[in-house]
């Protein structure tokens, strides 16, 4: 389990805290979506989860290891894979396969095992044929898939996706969501930070961050039922929720809990 | 006609692979257009944008700006660069200045603008994106995500371009900020700036663009009005996912003025009308 207890974060020389008093647990095999307007502290939260930055208040523990303890930070990062929004910030090597190898090499994984993992990870993200390419010649979405392969090759117990789908096309996005759901089914805890409410609707739980505070937590149906609050925070509800609401306002009788277009169609046609 | 691509070919030379990025593209951008380039990852959309302002040179074919081949001997490419502005993906990652002013004035300064005229250009560009002149003195890194994106756009607008090329301009923005940014783009287009936008978000394309061009493997597979393209039964063959309103419309057979529905509002009114 990843556990945040009364976690706060303040950048040096800044008065205002980016995150304040966050209590949150991520369990194995769980998909948690984090939504919030730009500047709400979502990315800071992502970096706290794998010890990329350390809390200035409270504590973060990953399977019992506190992220503040210096030597353990690599142990934490091995367990918690982090994918950032802009893959340009995490491409380090001259070729795609070197880039994927970077993580496992740093962990001291056997070369033959590394080769196996590279092949598997690139296949999982559909980038096998680009193994020898320089990353700077790939499209944004392709780079993102390579970055994801790099994290998969580390075989983490937790995966944190910080708006990782924002550079992907719909096929790539579906692909990544499928990978995330598959990892979840195999017991990996997945944290998905997203601006896409449709993606958040797939989660077991949604956490809403506003101005560095955790303001809501619940199932997608619970969170998306508060559409005024979400709009006032610069967020939105998924398309199917908006349409359902508009139809209900015009007197249509529809059941509660509709989150997807398919559910809406079933409700209308039944 | 402002810009025209004639049978443009381009390939990135790679070790062990010869991937064709553009494979005979014909495209025109007219005054007042708001065109979306859509297609799966790696289909050549960004490469095409880089040809439209002369950053890449086609291996074969021609790029014309106001009727002239921009790669002809003696043609001053700066003319295209000044008039055809490009906003890169996550453009704010390229901020370098201590102040917003340094970032916004960079391009016009490079093109020879000085003194009062430069100052005016910066203030006007900030105004066009809805930011007050006082923002000039602030560090660009202290701004919110939406403001940073707007400052990056102001840096392009400071050149007073006639065409704006936008590569995934709303990626990473929250829903409220995104809506605000899209409204800004529509407004710029109404003021007479032709816009070519690359976007994976077809809900967004449906909301702002008028024309759509489908690219796949470096070829134009289809072009037409946004409604024609996004409601086409071929969307799946193009590896594209229709906007959710179109998908809902398709499942329920919804029509708006006899045409397949494109927007949320059309879908809602069509469902309500049908029920009566």
PDB file of N, CA, C and O in Angstrom, chain B residues 117-186:
ATOM      1  N   UNK B 117       7.623  50.272 -31.088  1.00  0.00           N
ATOM      2  CA  UNK B 117       6.874  49.323 -31.922  1.00  0.00           C
ATOM      3  C   UNK B 117       6.917  47.921 -31.300  1.00  0.00           C
ATOM      4  O   UNK B 117       5.912  47.200 -31.282  1.00  0.00           O
ATOM      5  N   UNK B 118       8.079  47.578 -30.758  1.00  0.00           N
ATOM      6  CA  UNK B 118       8.233  46.270 -30.123  1.00  0.00           C
ATOM      7  C   UNK B 118       7.348  46.191 -28.874  1.00  0.00           C
ATOM      8  O   UNK B 118       6.624  45.217 -28.660  1.00  0.00           O
ATOM      9  N   UNK B 119       7.407  47.254 -28.092  1.00  0.00           N
ATOM     10  CA  UNK B 119       6.618  47.327 -26.877  1.00  0.00           C
ATOM     11  C   UNK B 119       5.124  47.171 -27.184  1.00  0.00           C
ATOM     12  O   UNK B 119       4.400  46.434 -26.524  1.00  0.00           O
ATOM     13  N   UNK B 120       4.712  47.886 -28.212  1.00  0.00           N
ATOM     14  CA  UNK B 120       3.311  47.840 -28.652  1.00  0.00           C
ATOM     15  C   UNK B 120       2.921  46.426 -29.064  1.00  0.00           C
ATOM     16  O   UNK B 120       1.853  45.938 -28.713  1.00  0.00           O
ATOM     17  N   UNK B 121       3.813  45.790 -29.828  1.00  0.00           N
ATOM     18  CA  UNK B 121       3.527  44.440 -30.330  1.00  0.00           C
ATOM     19  C   UNK B 121       3.328  43.483 -29.159  1.00  0.00           C
ATOM     20  O   UNK B 121       2.427  42.636 -29.184  1.00  0.00           O
ATOM     21  N   UNK B 122       4.163  43.625 -28.130  1.00  0.00           N
ATOM     22  CA  UNK B 122       4.078  42.735 -26.965  1.00  0.00           C
ATOM     23  C   UNK B 122       2.758  42.961 -26.222  1.00  0.00           C
ATOM     24  O   UNK B 122       2.030  42.015 -25.906  1.00  0.00           O
ATOM     25  N   UNK B 123       2.447  44.221 -25.976  1.00  0.00           N
ATOM     26  CA  UNK B 123       1.222  44.522 -25.230  1.00  0.00           C
ATOM     27  C   UNK B 123      -0.013  44.079 -26.005  1.00  0.00           C
ATOM     28  O   UNK B 123      -0.944  43.494 -25.462  1.00  0.00           O
ATOM     29  N   UNK B 124       0.020  44.327 -27.310  1.00  0.00           N
ATOM     30  CA  UNK B 124      -1.122  43.940 -28.137  1.00  0.00           C
ATOM     31  C   UNK B 124      -1.302  42.425 -28.156  1.00  0.00           C
ATOM     32  O   UNK B 124      -2.423  41.914 -28.057  1.00  0.00           O
ATOM     33  N   UNK B 125      -0.178  41.704 -28.247  1.00  0.00           N
ATOM     34  CA  UNK B 125      -0.264  40.243 -28.284  1.00  0.00           C
ATOM     35  C   UNK B 125      -0.823  39.711 -26.967  1.00  0.00           C
ATOM     36  O   UNK B 125      -1.651  38.794 -26.957  1.00  0.00           O
ATOM     37  N   UNK B 126      -0.385  40.296 -25.855  1.00  0.00           N
ATOM     38  CA  UNK B 126      -0.901  39.866 -24.550  1.00  0.00           C
ATOM     39  C   UNK B 126      -2.398  40.154 -24.459  1.00  0.00           C
ATOM     40  O   UNK B 126      -3.170  39.353 -23.949  1.00  0.00           O
ATOM     41  N   UNK B 127      -2.784  41.310 -25.003  1.00  0.00           N
ATOM     42  CA  UNK B 127      -4.197  41.670 -24.977  1.00  0.00           C
ATOM     43  C   UNK B 127      -5.019  40.673 -25.799  1.00  0.00           C
ATOM     44  O   UNK B 127      -6.113  40.267 -25.401  1.00  0.00           O
ATOM     45  N   UNK B 128      -4.462  40.261 -26.929  1.00  0.00           N
ATOM     46  CA  UNK B 128      -5.185  39.314 -27.790  1.00  0.00           C
ATOM     47  C   UNK B 128      -5.460  37.982 -27.087  1.00  0.00           C
ATOM     48  O   UNK B 128      -6.430  37.311 -27.369  1.00  0.00           O
ATOM     49  N   UNK B 129      -4.563  37.594 -26.168  1.00  0.00           N
ATOM     50  CA  UNK B 129      -4.800  36.333 -25.450  1.00  0.00           C
ATOM     51  C   UNK B 129      -5.487  36.579 -24.107  1.00  0.00           C
ATOM     52  O   UNK B 129      -5.627  35.658 -23.299  1.00  0.00           O
ATOM     53  N   UNK B 130      -5.877  37.833 -23.874  1.00  0.00           N
ATOM     54  CA  UNK B 130      -6.648  38.125 -22.672  1.00  0.00           C
ATOM     55  C   UNK B 130      -5.827  38.293 -21.410  1.00  0.00           C
ATOM     56  O   UNK B 130      -6.335  38.095 -20.313  1.00  0.00           O
ATOM     57  N   UNK B 131      -4.547  38.683 -21.566  1.00  0.00           N
ATOM     58  CA  UNK B 131      -3.725  38.923 -20.378  1.00  0.00           C
ATOM     59  C   UNK B 131      -3.419  40.417 -20.266  1.00  0.00           C
ATOM     60  O   UNK B 131      -3.185  41.088 -21.271  1.00  0.00           O
ATOM     61  N   UNK B 132      -3.412  40.951 -19.027  1.00  0.00           N
ATOM     62  CA  UNK B 132      -3.163  42.387 -18.836  1.00  0.00           C
ATOM     63  C   UNK B 132      -1.688  42.721 -19.067  1.00  0.00           C
ATOM     64  O   UNK B 132      -0.827  41.853 -18.898  1.00  0.00           O
ATOM     65  N   UNK B 133      -1.402  43.986 -19.428  1.00  0.00           N
ATOM     66  CA  UNK B 133      -0.008  44.394 -19.676  1.00  0.00           C
ATOM     67  C   UNK B 133       0.895  44.144 -18.471  1.00  0.00           C
ATOM     68  O   UNK B 133       2.099  43.918 -18.633  1.00  0.00           O
ATOM     69  N   UNK B 134       0.315  44.155 -17.259  1.00  0.00           N
ATOM     70  CA  UNK B 134       1.126  43.993 -16.051  1.00  0.00           C
ATOM     71  C   UNK B 134       1.836  42.638 -15.996  1.00  0.00           C
ATOM     72  O   UNK B 134       2.821  42.464 -15.291  1.00  0.00           O
ATOM     73  N   UNK B 135       1.328  41.687 -16.770  1.00  0.00           N
ATOM     74  CA  UNK B 135       1.911  40.353 -16.781  1.00  0.00           C
ATOM     75  C   UNK B 135       3.335  40.355 -17.360  1.00  0.00           C
ATOM     76  O   UNK B 135       4.163  39.506 -17.075  1.00  0.00           O
ATOM     77  N   UNK B 136       3.606  41.399 -18.170  1.00  0.00           N
ATOM     78  CA  UNK B 136       4.919  41.544 -18.826  1.00  0.00           C
ATOM     79  C   UNK B 136       6.101  41.381 -17.883  1.00  0.00           C
ATOM     80  O   UNK B 136       7.120  40.795 -18.227  1.00  0.00           O
ATOM     81  N   UNK B 137       5.960  41.946 -16.698  1.00  0.00           N
ATOM     82  CA  UNK B 137       7.091  41.979 -15.774  1.00  0.00           C
ATOM     83  C   UNK B 137       7.208  40.716 -14.932  1.00  0.00           C
ATOM     84  O   UNK B 137       8.171  40.534 -14.203  1.00  0.00           O
ATOM     85  N   UNK B 138       6.210  39.836 -15.044  1.00  0.00           N
ATOM     86  CA  UNK B 138       6.243  38.639 -14.189  1.00  0.00           C
ATOM     87  C   UNK B 138       7.118  37.542 -14.786  1.00  0.00           C
ATOM     88  O   UNK B 138       7.376  37.508 -15.989  1.00  0.00           O
ATOM     89  N   UNK B 139       7.554  36.635 -13.912  1.00  0.00           N
ATOM     90  CA  UNK B 139       8.297  35.489 -14.421  1.00  0.00           C
ATOM     91  C   UNK B 139       7.309  34.541 -15.082  1.00  0.00           C
ATOM     92  O   UNK B 139       6.265  34.234 -14.508  1.00  0.00           O
ATOM     93  N   UNK B 140       7.614  34.068 -16.294  1.00  0.00           N
ATOM     94  CA  UNK B 140       6.662  33.164 -16.954  1.00  0.00           C
ATOM     95  C   UNK B 140       6.463  31.872 -16.157  1.00  0.00           C
ATOM     96  O   UNK B 140       5.428  31.225 -16.264  1.00  0.00           O
ATOM     97  N   UNK B 141       7.455  31.548 -15.334  1.00  0.00           N
ATOM     98  CA  UNK B 141       7.372  30.290 -14.580  1.00  0.00           C
ATOM     99  C   UNK B 141       6.436  30.399 -13.381  1.00  0.00           C
ATOM    100  O   UNK B 141       6.078  29.403 -12.783  1.00  0.00           O
ATOM    101  N   UNK B 142       6.066  31.641 -13.042  1.00  0.00           N
ATOM    102  CA  UNK B 142       5.184  31.821 -11.887  1.00  0.00           C
ATOM    103  C   UNK B 142       3.710  31.749 -12.301  1.00  0.00           C
ATOM    104  O   UNK B 142       2.828  31.835 -11.462  1.00  0.00           O
ATOM    105  N   UNK B 143       3.446  31.600 -13.595  1.00  0.00           N
ATOM    106  CA  UNK B 143       2.064  31.636 -14.065  1.00  0.00           C
ATOM    107  C   UNK B 143       1.409  30.261 -13.971  1.00  0.00           C
ATOM    108  O   UNK B 143       2.076  29.241 -13.868  1.00  0.00           O
ATOM    109  N   UNK B 144       0.080  30.248 -14.042  1.00  0.00           N
ATOM    110  CA  UNK B 144      -0.652  28.985 -14.059  1.00  0.00           C
ATOM    111  C   UNK B 144      -0.478  28.315 -15.418  1.00  0.00           C
ATOM    112  O   UNK B 144      -0.016  28.943 -16.384  1.00  0.00           O
ATOM    113  N   UNK B 145      -0.876  27.038 -15.502  1.00  0.00           N
ATOM    114  CA  UNK B 145      -0.726  26.284 -16.748  1.00  0.00           C
ATOM    115  C   UNK B 145      -1.410  26.971 -17.928  1.00  0.00           C
ATOM    116  O   UNK B 145      -0.844  27.076 -19.015  1.00  0.00           O
ATOM    117  N   UNK B 146      -2.629  27.460 -17.708  1.00  0.00           N
ATOM    118  CA  UNK B 146      -3.379  28.111 -18.784  1.00  0.00           C
ATOM    119  C   UNK B 146      -2.731  29.422 -19.193  1.00  0.00           C
ATOM    120  O   UNK B 146      -2.647  29.744 -20.379  1.00  0.00           O
ATOM    121  N   UNK B 147      -2.247  30.185 -18.195  1.00  0.00           N
ATOM    122  CA  UNK B 147      -1.601  31.470 -18.502  1.00  0.00           C
ATOM    123  C   UNK B 147      -0.299  31.258 -19.272  1.00  0.00           C
ATOM    124  O   UNK B 147       0.017  32.001 -20.197  1.00  0.00           O
ATOM    125  N   UNK B 148       0.446  30.226 -18.881  1.00  0.00           N
ATOM    126  CA  UNK B 148       1.695  29.929 -19.595  1.00  0.00           C
ATOM    127  C   UNK B 148       1.414  29.649 -21.063  1.00  0.00           C
ATOM    128  O   UNK B 148       2.113  30.135 -21.953  1.00  0.00           O
ATOM    129  N   UNK B 149       0.385  28.829 -21.314  1.00  0.00           N
ATOM    130  CA  UNK B 149       0.047  28.496 -22.701  1.00  0.00           C
ATOM    131  C   UNK B 149      -0.338  29.761 -23.462  1.00  0.00           C
ATOM    132  O   UNK B 149       0.007  29.935 -24.628  1.00  0.00           O
ATOM    133  N   UNK B 150      -1.054  30.660 -22.775  1.00  0.00           N
ATOM    134  CA  UNK B 150      -1.464  31.906 -23.426  1.00  0.00           C
ATOM    135  C   UNK B 150      -0.258  32.795 -23.725  1.00  0.00           C
ATOM    136  O   UNK B 150      -0.209  33.451 -24.761  1.00  0.00           O
ATOM    137  N   UNK B 151       0.704  32.827 -22.810  1.00  0.00           N
ATOM    138  CA  UNK B 151       1.917  33.622 -23.045  1.00  0.00           C
ATOM    139  C   UNK B 151       2.671  33.053 -24.248  1.00  0.00           C
ATOM    140  O   UNK B 151       3.151  33.796 -25.110  1.00  0.00           O
ATOM    141  N   UNK B 152       2.739  31.726 -24.326  1.00  0.00           N
ATOM    142  CA  UNK B 152       3.419  31.098 -25.466  1.00  0.00           C
ATOM    143  C   UNK B 152       2.713  31.497 -26.764  1.00  0.00           C
ATOM    144  O   UNK B 152       3.358  31.826 -27.766  1.00  0.00           O
ATOM    145  N   UNK B 153       1.382  31.502 -26.738  1.00  0.00           N
ATOM    146  CA  UNK B 153       0.626  31.906 -27.924  1.00  0.00           C
ATOM    147  C   UNK B 153       0.859  33.389 -28.229  1.00  0.00           C
ATOM    148  O   UNK B 153       1.009  33.770 -29.393  1.00  0.00           O
ATOM    149  N   UNK B 154       0.930  34.210 -27.177  1.00  0.00           N
ATOM    150  CA  UNK B 154       1.186  35.645 -27.382  1.00  0.00           C
ATOM    151  C   UNK B 154       2.529  35.835 -28.088  1.00  0.00           C
ATOM    152  O   UNK B 154       2.681  36.725 -28.931  1.00  0.00           O
ATOM    153  N   UNK B 155       3.515  34.991 -27.743  1.00  0.00           N
ATOM    154  CA  UNK B 155       4.823  35.077 -28.386  1.00  0.00           C
ATOM    155  C   UNK B 155       4.734  34.859 -29.892  1.00  0.00           C
ATOM    156  O   UNK B 155       5.508  35.420 -30.664  1.00  0.00           O
ATOM    157  N   UNK B 156       3.778  34.044 -30.304  1.00  0.00           N
ATOM    158  CA  UNK B 156       3.568  33.820 -31.739  1.00  0.00           C
ATOM    159  C   UNK B 156       2.761  34.966 -32.343  1.00  0.00           C
ATOM    160  O   UNK B 156       3.069  35.472 -33.423  1.00  0.00           O
ATOM    161  N   UNK B 157       1.738  35.415 -31.596  1.00  0.00           N
ATOM    162  CA  UNK B 157       0.867  36.484 -32.114  1.00  0.00           C
ATOM    163  C   UNK B 157       1.594  37.827 -32.221  1.00  0.00           C
ATOM    164  O   UNK B 157       1.180  38.691 -32.988  1.00  0.00           O
ATOM    165  N   UNK B 158       2.672  37.993 -31.456  1.00  0.00           N
ATOM    166  CA  UNK B 158       3.406  39.254 -31.476  1.00  0.00           C
ATOM    167  C   UNK B 158       3.995  39.537 -32.858  1.00  0.00           C
ATOM    168  O   UNK B 158       4.359  40.669 -33.168  1.00  0.00           O
ATOM    169  N   UNK B 159       4.079  38.488 -33.694  1.00  0.00           N
ATOM    170  CA  UNK B 159       4.557  38.665 -35.069  1.00  0.00           C
ATOM    171  C   UNK B 159       3.427  39.106 -35.997  1.00  0.00           C
ATOM    172  O   UNK B 159       3.641  39.283 -37.187  1.00  0.00           O
ATOM    173  N   UNK B 160       2.226  39.213 -35.448  1.00  0.00           N
ATOM    174  CA  UNK B 160       1.040  39.519 -36.242  1.00  0.00           C
ATOM    175  C   UNK B 160       0.891  38.595 -37.444  1.00  0.00           C
ATOM    176  O   UNK B 160       0.835  39.037 -38.597  1.00  0.00           O
ATOM    177  N   UNK B 161       0.843  37.297 -37.192  1.00  0.00           N
ATOM    178  CA  UNK B 161       0.764  36.350 -38.302  1.00  0.00           C
ATOM    179  C   UNK B 161      -0.615  36.352 -38.968  1.00  0.00           C
ATOM    180  O   UNK B 161      -1.598  36.739 -38.348  1.00  0.00           O
ATOM    181  N   UNK B 162      -0.645  35.940 -40.222  1.00  0.00           N
ATOM    182  CA  UNK B 162      -1.931  35.787 -40.925  1.00  0.00           C
ATOM    183  C   UNK B 162      -2.436  34.363 -40.778  1.00  0.00           C
ATOM    184  O   UNK B 162      -3.610  34.091 -40.974  1.00  0.00           O
ATOM    185  N   UNK B 163      -1.500  33.456 -40.508  1.00  0.00           N
ATOM    186  CA  UNK B 163      -1.874  32.060 -40.301  1.00  0.00           C
ATOM    187  C   UNK B 163      -1.267  31.599 -38.978  1.00  0.00           C
ATOM    188  O   UNK B 163      -0.130  31.934 -38.661  1.00  0.00           O
ATOM    189  N   UNK B 164      -2.047  30.831 -38.236  1.00  0.00           N
ATOM    190  CA  UNK B 164      -1.577  30.298 -36.957  1.00  0.00           C
ATOM    191  C   UNK B 164      -1.596  28.773 -37.059  1.00  0.00           C
ATOM    192  O   UNK B 164      -2.623  28.180 -37.384  1.00  0.00           O
ATOM    193  N   UNK B 165      -0.433  28.159 -36.808  1.00  0.00           N
ATOM    194  CA  UNK B 165      -0.350  26.703 -36.810  1.00  0.00           C
ATOM    195  C   UNK B 165      -0.241  26.242 -35.358  1.00  0.00           C
ATOM    196  O   UNK B 165       0.635  26.693 -34.630  1.00  0.00           O
ATOM    197  N   UNK B 166      -1.139  25.362 -34.950  1.00  0.00           N
ATOM    198  CA  UNK B 166      -1.192  24.980 -33.539  1.00  0.00           C
ATOM    199  C   UNK B 166      -1.078  23.470 -33.405  1.00  0.00           C
ATOM    200  O   UNK B 166      -1.904  22.732 -33.938  1.00  0.00           O
ATOM    201  N   UNK B 167      -0.050  23.023 -32.669  1.00  0.00           N
ATOM    202  CA  UNK B 167       0.150  21.588 -32.494  1.00  0.00           C
ATOM    203  C   UNK B 167      -0.344  21.177 -31.103  1.00  0.00           C
ATOM    204  O   UNK B 167       0.305  21.488 -30.113  1.00  0.00           O
ATOM    205  N   UNK B 168      -1.472  20.525 -31.040  1.00  0.00           N
ATOM    206  CA  UNK B 168      -2.080  20.090 -29.763  1.00  0.00           C
ATOM    207  C   UNK B 168      -2.088  21.227 -28.738  1.00  0.00           C
ATOM    208  O   UNK B 168      -1.528  21.093 -27.644  1.00  0.00           O
ATOM    209  N   UNK B 169      -2.727  22.353 -29.068  1.00  0.00           N
ATOM    210  CA  UNK B 169      -2.588  23.536 -28.213  1.00  0.00           C
ATOM    211  C   UNK B 169      -3.229  23.404 -26.837  1.00  0.00           C
ATOM    212  O   UNK B 169      -2.874  24.154 -25.938  1.00  0.00           O
ATOM    213  N   UNK B 170      -4.160  22.489 -26.648  1.00  0.00           N
ATOM    214  CA  UNK B 170      -4.802  22.417 -25.329  1.00  0.00           C
ATOM    215  C   UNK B 170      -4.370  21.197 -24.524  1.00  0.00           C
ATOM    216  O   UNK B 170      -4.920  20.938 -23.462  1.00  0.00           O
ATOM    217  N   UNK B 171      -3.379  20.456 -25.012  1.00  0.00           N
ATOM    218  CA  UNK B 171      -2.928  19.276 -24.269  1.00  0.00           C
ATOM    219  C   UNK B 171      -2.501  19.698 -22.866  1.00  0.00           C
ATOM    220  O   UNK B 171      -1.778  20.679 -22.698  1.00  0.00           O
ATOM    221  N   UNK B 172      -2.972  18.983 -21.872  1.00  0.00           N
ATOM    222  CA  UNK B 172      -2.559  19.250 -20.503  1.00  0.00           C
ATOM    223  C   UNK B 172      -3.339  20.346 -19.791  1.00  0.00           C
ATOM    224  O   UNK B 172      -3.053  20.646 -18.645  1.00  0.00           O
ATOM    225  N   UNK B 173      -4.308  20.960 -20.479  1.00  0.00           N
ATOM    226  CA  UNK B 173      -5.095  21.997 -19.802  1.00  0.00           C
ATOM    227  C   UNK B 173      -6.336  21.366 -19.173  1.00  0.00           C
ATOM    228  O   UNK B 173      -6.924  20.441 -19.739  1.00  0.00           O
ATOM    229  N   UNK B 174      -6.758  21.884 -18.027  1.00  0.00           N
ATOM    230  CA  UNK B 174      -7.956  21.346 -17.392  1.00  0.00           C
ATOM    231  C   UNK B 174      -9.194  21.765 -18.197  1.00  0.00           C
ATOM    232  O   UNK B 174      -9.124  22.679 -19.018  1.00  0.00           O
ATOM    233  N   UNK B 175     -10.334  21.100 -17.970  1.00  0.00           N
ATOM    234  CA  UNK B 175     -11.503  21.360 -18.824  1.00  0.00           C
ATOM    235  C   UNK B 175     -11.915  22.831 -18.889  1.00  0.00           C
ATOM    236  O   UNK B 175     -12.219  23.342 -19.972  1.00  0.00           O
ATOM    237  N   UNK B 176     -11.893  23.531 -17.757  1.00  0.00           N
ATOM    238  CA  UNK B 176     -12.301  24.931 -17.752  1.00  0.00           C
ATOM    239  C   UNK B 176     -11.325  25.794 -18.547  1.00  0.00           C
ATOM    240  O   UNK B 176     -11.729  26.625 -19.364  1.00  0.00           O
ATOM    241  N   UNK B 177     -10.036  25.592 -18.328  1.00  0.00           N
ATOM    242  CA  UNK B 177      -8.998  26.355 -19.012  1.00  0.00           C
ATOM    243  C   UNK B 177      -9.015  26.064 -20.507  1.00  0.00           C
ATOM    244  O   UNK B 177      -8.825  26.939 -21.346  1.00  0.00           O
ATOM    245  N   UNK B 178      -9.276  24.806 -20.822  1.00  0.00           N
ATOM    246  CA  UNK B 178      -9.332  24.379 -22.217  1.00  0.00           C
ATOM    247  C   UNK B 178     -10.466  25.088 -22.956  1.00  0.00           C
ATOM    248  O   UNK B 178     -10.275  25.618 -24.045  1.00  0.00           O
ATOM    249  N   UNK B 179     -11.611  25.144 -22.324  1.00  0.00           N
ATOM    250  CA  UNK B 179     -12.760  25.791 -22.950  1.00  0.00           C
ATOM    251  C   UNK B 179     -12.448  27.250 -23.224  1.00  0.00           C
ATOM    252  O   UNK B 179     -12.735  27.783 -24.296  1.00  0.00           O
ATOM    253  N   UNK B 180     -11.837  27.886 -22.237  1.00  0.00           N
ATOM    254  CA  UNK B 180     -11.440  29.270 -22.337  1.00  0.00           C
ATOM    255  C   UNK B 180     -10.445  29.476 -23.492  1.00  0.00           C
ATOM    256  O   UNK B 180     -10.556  30.409 -24.283  1.00  0.00           O
ATOM    257  N   UNK B 181      -9.491  28.580 -23.610  1.00  0.00           N
ATOM    258  CA  UNK B 181      -8.469  28.669 -24.654  1.00  0.00           C
ATOM    259  C   UNK B 181      -9.094  28.474 -26.041  1.00  0.00           C
ATOM    260  O   UNK B 181      -8.753  29.165 -26.996  1.00  0.00           O
ATOM    261  N   UNK B 182     -10.030  27.529 -26.135  1.00  0.00           N
ATOM    262  CA  UNK B 182     -10.694  27.279 -27.421  1.00  0.00           C
ATOM    263  C   UNK B 182     -11.520  28.488 -27.849  1.00  0.00           C
ATOM    264  O   UNK B 182     -11.573  28.838 -29.034  1.00  0.00           O
ATOM    265  N   UNK B 183     -12.147  29.127 -26.875  1.00  0.00           N
ATOM    266  CA  UNK B 183     -12.930  30.316 -27.169  1.00  0.00           C
ATOM    267  C   UNK B 183     -12.011  31.399 -27.738  1.00  0.00           C
ATOM    268  O   UNK B 183     -12.334  32.077 -28.714  1.00  0.00           O
ATOM    269  N   UNK B 184     -10.823  31.505 -27.130  1.00  0.00           N
ATOM    270  CA  UNK B 184      -9.821  32.466 -27.587  1.00  0.00           C
ATOM    271  C   UNK B 184      -9.425  32.192 -29.042  1.00  0.00           C
ATOM    272  O   UNK B 184      -9.320  33.100 -29.866  1.00  0.00           O
ATOM    273  N   UNK B 185      -9.226  30.922 -29.374  1.00  0.00           N
ATOM    274  CA  UNK B 185      -8.841  30.562 -30.743  1.00  0.00           C
ATOM    275  C   UNK B 185      -9.941  30.929 -31.743  1.00  0.00           C
ATOM    276  O   UNK B 185      -9.676  31.451 -32.823  1.00  0.00           O
ATOM    277  N   UNK B 186     -11.194  30.665 -31.349  1.00  0.00           N
ATOM    278  CA  UNK B 186     -12.320  31.005 -32.229  1.00  0.00           C
ATOM    279  C   UNK B 186     -12.345  32.508 -32.481  1.00  0.00           C
ATOM    280  O   UNK B 186     -12.613  32.960 -33.587  1.00  0.00           O
TER     281      UNK B 186
END
